[in-house]
mmCIF file of C-alpha atoms in Angstrom:
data_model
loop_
_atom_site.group_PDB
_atom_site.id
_atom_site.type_symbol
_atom_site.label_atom_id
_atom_site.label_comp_id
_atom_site.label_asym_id
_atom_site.label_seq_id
_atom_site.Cartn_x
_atom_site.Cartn_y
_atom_site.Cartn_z
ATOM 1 C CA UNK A 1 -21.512 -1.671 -13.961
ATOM 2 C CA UNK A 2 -18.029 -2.124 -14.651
ATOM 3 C CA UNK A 3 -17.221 -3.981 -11.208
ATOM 4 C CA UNK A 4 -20.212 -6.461 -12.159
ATOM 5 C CA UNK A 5 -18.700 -6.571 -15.611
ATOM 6 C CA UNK A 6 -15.922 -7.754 -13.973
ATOM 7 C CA UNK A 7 -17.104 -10.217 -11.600
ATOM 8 C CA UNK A 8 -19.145 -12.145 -14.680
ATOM 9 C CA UNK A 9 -15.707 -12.524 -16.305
ATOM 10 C CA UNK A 10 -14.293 -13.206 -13.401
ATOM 11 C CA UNK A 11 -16.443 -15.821 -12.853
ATOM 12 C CA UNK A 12 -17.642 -17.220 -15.907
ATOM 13 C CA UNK A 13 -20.850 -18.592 -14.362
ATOM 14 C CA UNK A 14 -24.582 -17.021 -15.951
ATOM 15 C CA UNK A 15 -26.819 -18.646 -13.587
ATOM 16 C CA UNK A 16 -29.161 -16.680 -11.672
ATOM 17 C CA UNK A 17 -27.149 -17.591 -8.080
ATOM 18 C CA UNK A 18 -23.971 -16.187 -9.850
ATOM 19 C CA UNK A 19 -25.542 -12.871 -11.348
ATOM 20 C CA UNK A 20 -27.297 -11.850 -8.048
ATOM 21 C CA UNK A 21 -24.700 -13.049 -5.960
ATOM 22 C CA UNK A 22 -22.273 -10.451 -8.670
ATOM 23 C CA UNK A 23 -24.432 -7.558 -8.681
ATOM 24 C CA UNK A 24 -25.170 -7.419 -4.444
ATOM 25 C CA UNK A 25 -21.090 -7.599 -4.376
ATOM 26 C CA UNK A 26 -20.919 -4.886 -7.215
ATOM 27 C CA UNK A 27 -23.599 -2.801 -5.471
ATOM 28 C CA UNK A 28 -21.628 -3.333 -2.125
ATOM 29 C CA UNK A 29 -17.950 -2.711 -3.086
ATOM 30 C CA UNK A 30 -19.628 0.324 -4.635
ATOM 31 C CA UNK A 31 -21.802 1.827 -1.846
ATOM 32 C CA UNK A 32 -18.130 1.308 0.558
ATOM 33 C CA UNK A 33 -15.815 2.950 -2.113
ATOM 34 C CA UNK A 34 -18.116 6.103 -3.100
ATOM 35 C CA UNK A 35 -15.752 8.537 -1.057
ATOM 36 C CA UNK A 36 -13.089 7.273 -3.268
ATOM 37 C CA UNK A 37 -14.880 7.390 -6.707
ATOM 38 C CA UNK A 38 -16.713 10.620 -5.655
ATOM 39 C CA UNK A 39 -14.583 12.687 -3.432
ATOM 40 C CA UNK A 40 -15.864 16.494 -2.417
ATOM 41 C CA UNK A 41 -14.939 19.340 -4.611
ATOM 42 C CA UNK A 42 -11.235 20.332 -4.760
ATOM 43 C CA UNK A 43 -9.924 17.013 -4.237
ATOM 44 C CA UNK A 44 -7.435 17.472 -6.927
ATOM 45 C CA UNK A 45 -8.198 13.158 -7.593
ATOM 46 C CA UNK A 46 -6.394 13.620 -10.808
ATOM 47 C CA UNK A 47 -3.346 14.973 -9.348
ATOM 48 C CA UNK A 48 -3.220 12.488 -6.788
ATOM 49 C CA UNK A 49 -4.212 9.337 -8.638
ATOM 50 C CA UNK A 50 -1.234 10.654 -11.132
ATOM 51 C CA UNK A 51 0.996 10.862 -8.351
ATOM 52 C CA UNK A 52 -0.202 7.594 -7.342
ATOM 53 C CA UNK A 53 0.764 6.251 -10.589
ATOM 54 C CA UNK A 54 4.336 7.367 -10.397
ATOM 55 C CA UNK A 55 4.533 6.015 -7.283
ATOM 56 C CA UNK A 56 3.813 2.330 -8.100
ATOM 57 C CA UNK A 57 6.970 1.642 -10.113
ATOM 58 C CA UNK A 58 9.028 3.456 -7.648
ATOM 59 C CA UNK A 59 7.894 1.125 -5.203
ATOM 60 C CA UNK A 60 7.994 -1.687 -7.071
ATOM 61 C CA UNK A 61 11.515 -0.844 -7.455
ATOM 62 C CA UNK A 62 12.083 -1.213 -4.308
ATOM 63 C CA UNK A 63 10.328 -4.274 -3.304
ATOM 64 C CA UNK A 64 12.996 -5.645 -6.066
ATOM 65 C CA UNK A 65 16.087 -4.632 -4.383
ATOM 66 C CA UNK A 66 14.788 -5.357 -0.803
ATOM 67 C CA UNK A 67 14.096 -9.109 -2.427
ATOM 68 C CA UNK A 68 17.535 -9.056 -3.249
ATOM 69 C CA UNK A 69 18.971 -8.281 -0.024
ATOM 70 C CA UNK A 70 16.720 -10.549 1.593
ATOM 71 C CA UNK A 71 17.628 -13.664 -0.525
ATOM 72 C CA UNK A 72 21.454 -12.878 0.143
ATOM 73 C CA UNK A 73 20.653 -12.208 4.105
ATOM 74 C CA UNK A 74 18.881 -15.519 4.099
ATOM 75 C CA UNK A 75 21.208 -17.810 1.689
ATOM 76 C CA UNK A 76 24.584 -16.067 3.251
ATOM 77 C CA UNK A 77 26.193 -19.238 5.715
ATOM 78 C CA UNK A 78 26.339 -16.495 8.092
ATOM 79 C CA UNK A 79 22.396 -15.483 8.287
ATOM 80 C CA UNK A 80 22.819 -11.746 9.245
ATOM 81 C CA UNK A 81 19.519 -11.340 10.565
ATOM 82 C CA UNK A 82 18.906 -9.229 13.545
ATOM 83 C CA UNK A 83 14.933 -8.948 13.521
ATOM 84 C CA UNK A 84 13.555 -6.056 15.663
ATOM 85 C CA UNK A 85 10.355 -4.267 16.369
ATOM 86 C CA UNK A 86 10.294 -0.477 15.875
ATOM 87 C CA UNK A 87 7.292 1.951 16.135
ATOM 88 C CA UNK A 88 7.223 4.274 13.308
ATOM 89 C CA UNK A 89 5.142 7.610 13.885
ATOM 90 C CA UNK A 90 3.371 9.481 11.118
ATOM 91 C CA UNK A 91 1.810 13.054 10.693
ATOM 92 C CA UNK A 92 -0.240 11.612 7.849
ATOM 93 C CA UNK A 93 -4.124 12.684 8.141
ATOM 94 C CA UNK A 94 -6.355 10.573 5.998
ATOM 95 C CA UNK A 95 -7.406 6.748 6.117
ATOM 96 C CA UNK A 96 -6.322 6.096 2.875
ATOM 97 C CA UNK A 97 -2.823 7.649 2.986
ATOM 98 C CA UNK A 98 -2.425 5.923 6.143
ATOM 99 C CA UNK A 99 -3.463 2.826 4.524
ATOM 100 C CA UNK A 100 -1.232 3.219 1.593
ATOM 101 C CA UNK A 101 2.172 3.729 4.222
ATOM 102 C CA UNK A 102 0.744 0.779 5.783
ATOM 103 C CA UNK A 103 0.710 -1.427 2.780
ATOM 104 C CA UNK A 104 4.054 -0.047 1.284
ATOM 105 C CA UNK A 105 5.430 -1.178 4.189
ATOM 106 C CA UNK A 106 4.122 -4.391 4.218
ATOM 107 C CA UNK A 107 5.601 -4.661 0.692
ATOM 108 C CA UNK A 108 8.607 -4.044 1.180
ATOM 109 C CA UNK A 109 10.372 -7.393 2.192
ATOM 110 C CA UNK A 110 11.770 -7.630 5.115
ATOM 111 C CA UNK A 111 9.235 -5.833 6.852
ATOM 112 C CA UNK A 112 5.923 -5.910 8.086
ATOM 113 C CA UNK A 113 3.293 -4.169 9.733
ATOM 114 C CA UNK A 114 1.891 -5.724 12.958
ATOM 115 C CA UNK A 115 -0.273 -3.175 14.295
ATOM 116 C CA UNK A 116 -1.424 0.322 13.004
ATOM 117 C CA UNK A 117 -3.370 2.923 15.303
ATOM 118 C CA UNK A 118 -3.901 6.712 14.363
ATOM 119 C CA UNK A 119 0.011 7.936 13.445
ATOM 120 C CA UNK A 120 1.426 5.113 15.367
ATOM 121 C CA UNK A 121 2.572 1.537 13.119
ATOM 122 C CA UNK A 122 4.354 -0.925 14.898
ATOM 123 C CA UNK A 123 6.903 -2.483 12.416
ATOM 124 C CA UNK A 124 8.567 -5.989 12.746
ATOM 125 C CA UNK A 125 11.944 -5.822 10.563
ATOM 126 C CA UNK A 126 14.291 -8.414 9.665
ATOM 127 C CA UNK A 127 17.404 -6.200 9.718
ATOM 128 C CA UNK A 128 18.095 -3.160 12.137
ATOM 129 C CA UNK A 129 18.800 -1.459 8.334
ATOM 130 C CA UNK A 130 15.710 -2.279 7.218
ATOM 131 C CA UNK A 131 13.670 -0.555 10.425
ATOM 132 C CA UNK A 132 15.811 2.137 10.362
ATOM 133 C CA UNK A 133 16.038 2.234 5.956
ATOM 134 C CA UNK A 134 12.091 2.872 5.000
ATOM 135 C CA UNK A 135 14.447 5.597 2.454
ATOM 136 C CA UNK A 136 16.121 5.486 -0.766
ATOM 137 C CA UNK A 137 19.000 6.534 -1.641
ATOM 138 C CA UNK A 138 17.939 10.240 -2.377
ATOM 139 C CA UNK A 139 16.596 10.304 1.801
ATOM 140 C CA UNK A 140 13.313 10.251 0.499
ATOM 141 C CA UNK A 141 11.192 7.945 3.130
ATOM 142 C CA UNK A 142 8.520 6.185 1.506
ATOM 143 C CA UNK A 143 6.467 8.727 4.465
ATOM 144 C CA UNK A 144 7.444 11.736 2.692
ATOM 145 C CA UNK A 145 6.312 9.903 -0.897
ATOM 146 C CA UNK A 146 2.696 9.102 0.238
ATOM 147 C CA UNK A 147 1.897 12.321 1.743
ATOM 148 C CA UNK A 148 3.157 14.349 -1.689
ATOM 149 C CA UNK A 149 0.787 11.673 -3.259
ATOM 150 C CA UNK A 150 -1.811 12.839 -0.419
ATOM 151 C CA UNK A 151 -1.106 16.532 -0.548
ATOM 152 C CA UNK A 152 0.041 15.975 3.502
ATOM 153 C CA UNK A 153 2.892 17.466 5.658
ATOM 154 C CA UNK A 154 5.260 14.382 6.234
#
């Protein structure tokens, strides 16, 4: 109910087309996402979505400082780019914290993920310190972040 909810303020259309049209999406988006809404017992989904939480602004965080190294890497006269491509290897387990290493990736600037299969991402970088940097400055990779958020070995 809630993602049709959305959609009809989303859309602001309250023709017939528009309604059905809202709840098949609703009922599909649903039917895909049920694992995530109704996950087997001892999921711990309140742990992890809290975790998840704590992660966002840590991330955002660092998409902030990696947009500030990449504006001074790309306005410097000099240009130090040196883009390279670098396979990163995971021991995470589950689609979706596979797909949320993935996307953190992706986010970060400077780097990007080209291909993803099982454990294995291939990573384009702009910098050899950014394919060589997915940490902070505590040596925490952004790996060992989503699989606390997971409950994984990193």
């Amino acid at each position: 109910m809630a993602l049709f909810t959305f959609w009809v303020l989303l859309s602001g259309y309250f023709d017939a087309f528009h309604l059905i049209a809202g709840i098949l999406c609703a009922g599909a988006v649903t039917i895909m996402s049920h694992d995530l809404f109704v996950p087997k017992k001892g999921h711990h989904v309140l742990r992890k979505t809290v975790r998840f939480i704590v992660f966002i602004p840590w991330l955002l965080f660092e998409v902030l400082l990696g947009s500030l190294d990449v504006a001074y890497r790309v306005l410097h006269p000099a240009l130090p780019i040196d883009p390279s491509i670098i396979i990163v290897e995971t021991s995470l387990q589950s689609d979706l914290a596979q797909t949320t290493l993935a996307n953190a990736i992706m986010l970060a600037p400077g780097t990007a993920t080209i291909d993803v299969e099982g454990g294995r991402y291939v990573v384009h970088a702009l910098t050899p310190e950014f394919a060589s940097g997915f940490t902070t400055t505590d040596d925490v990779t952004i790996q060992e972040r989503v699989a606390a958020i997971y409950e994984e070995d990193a």
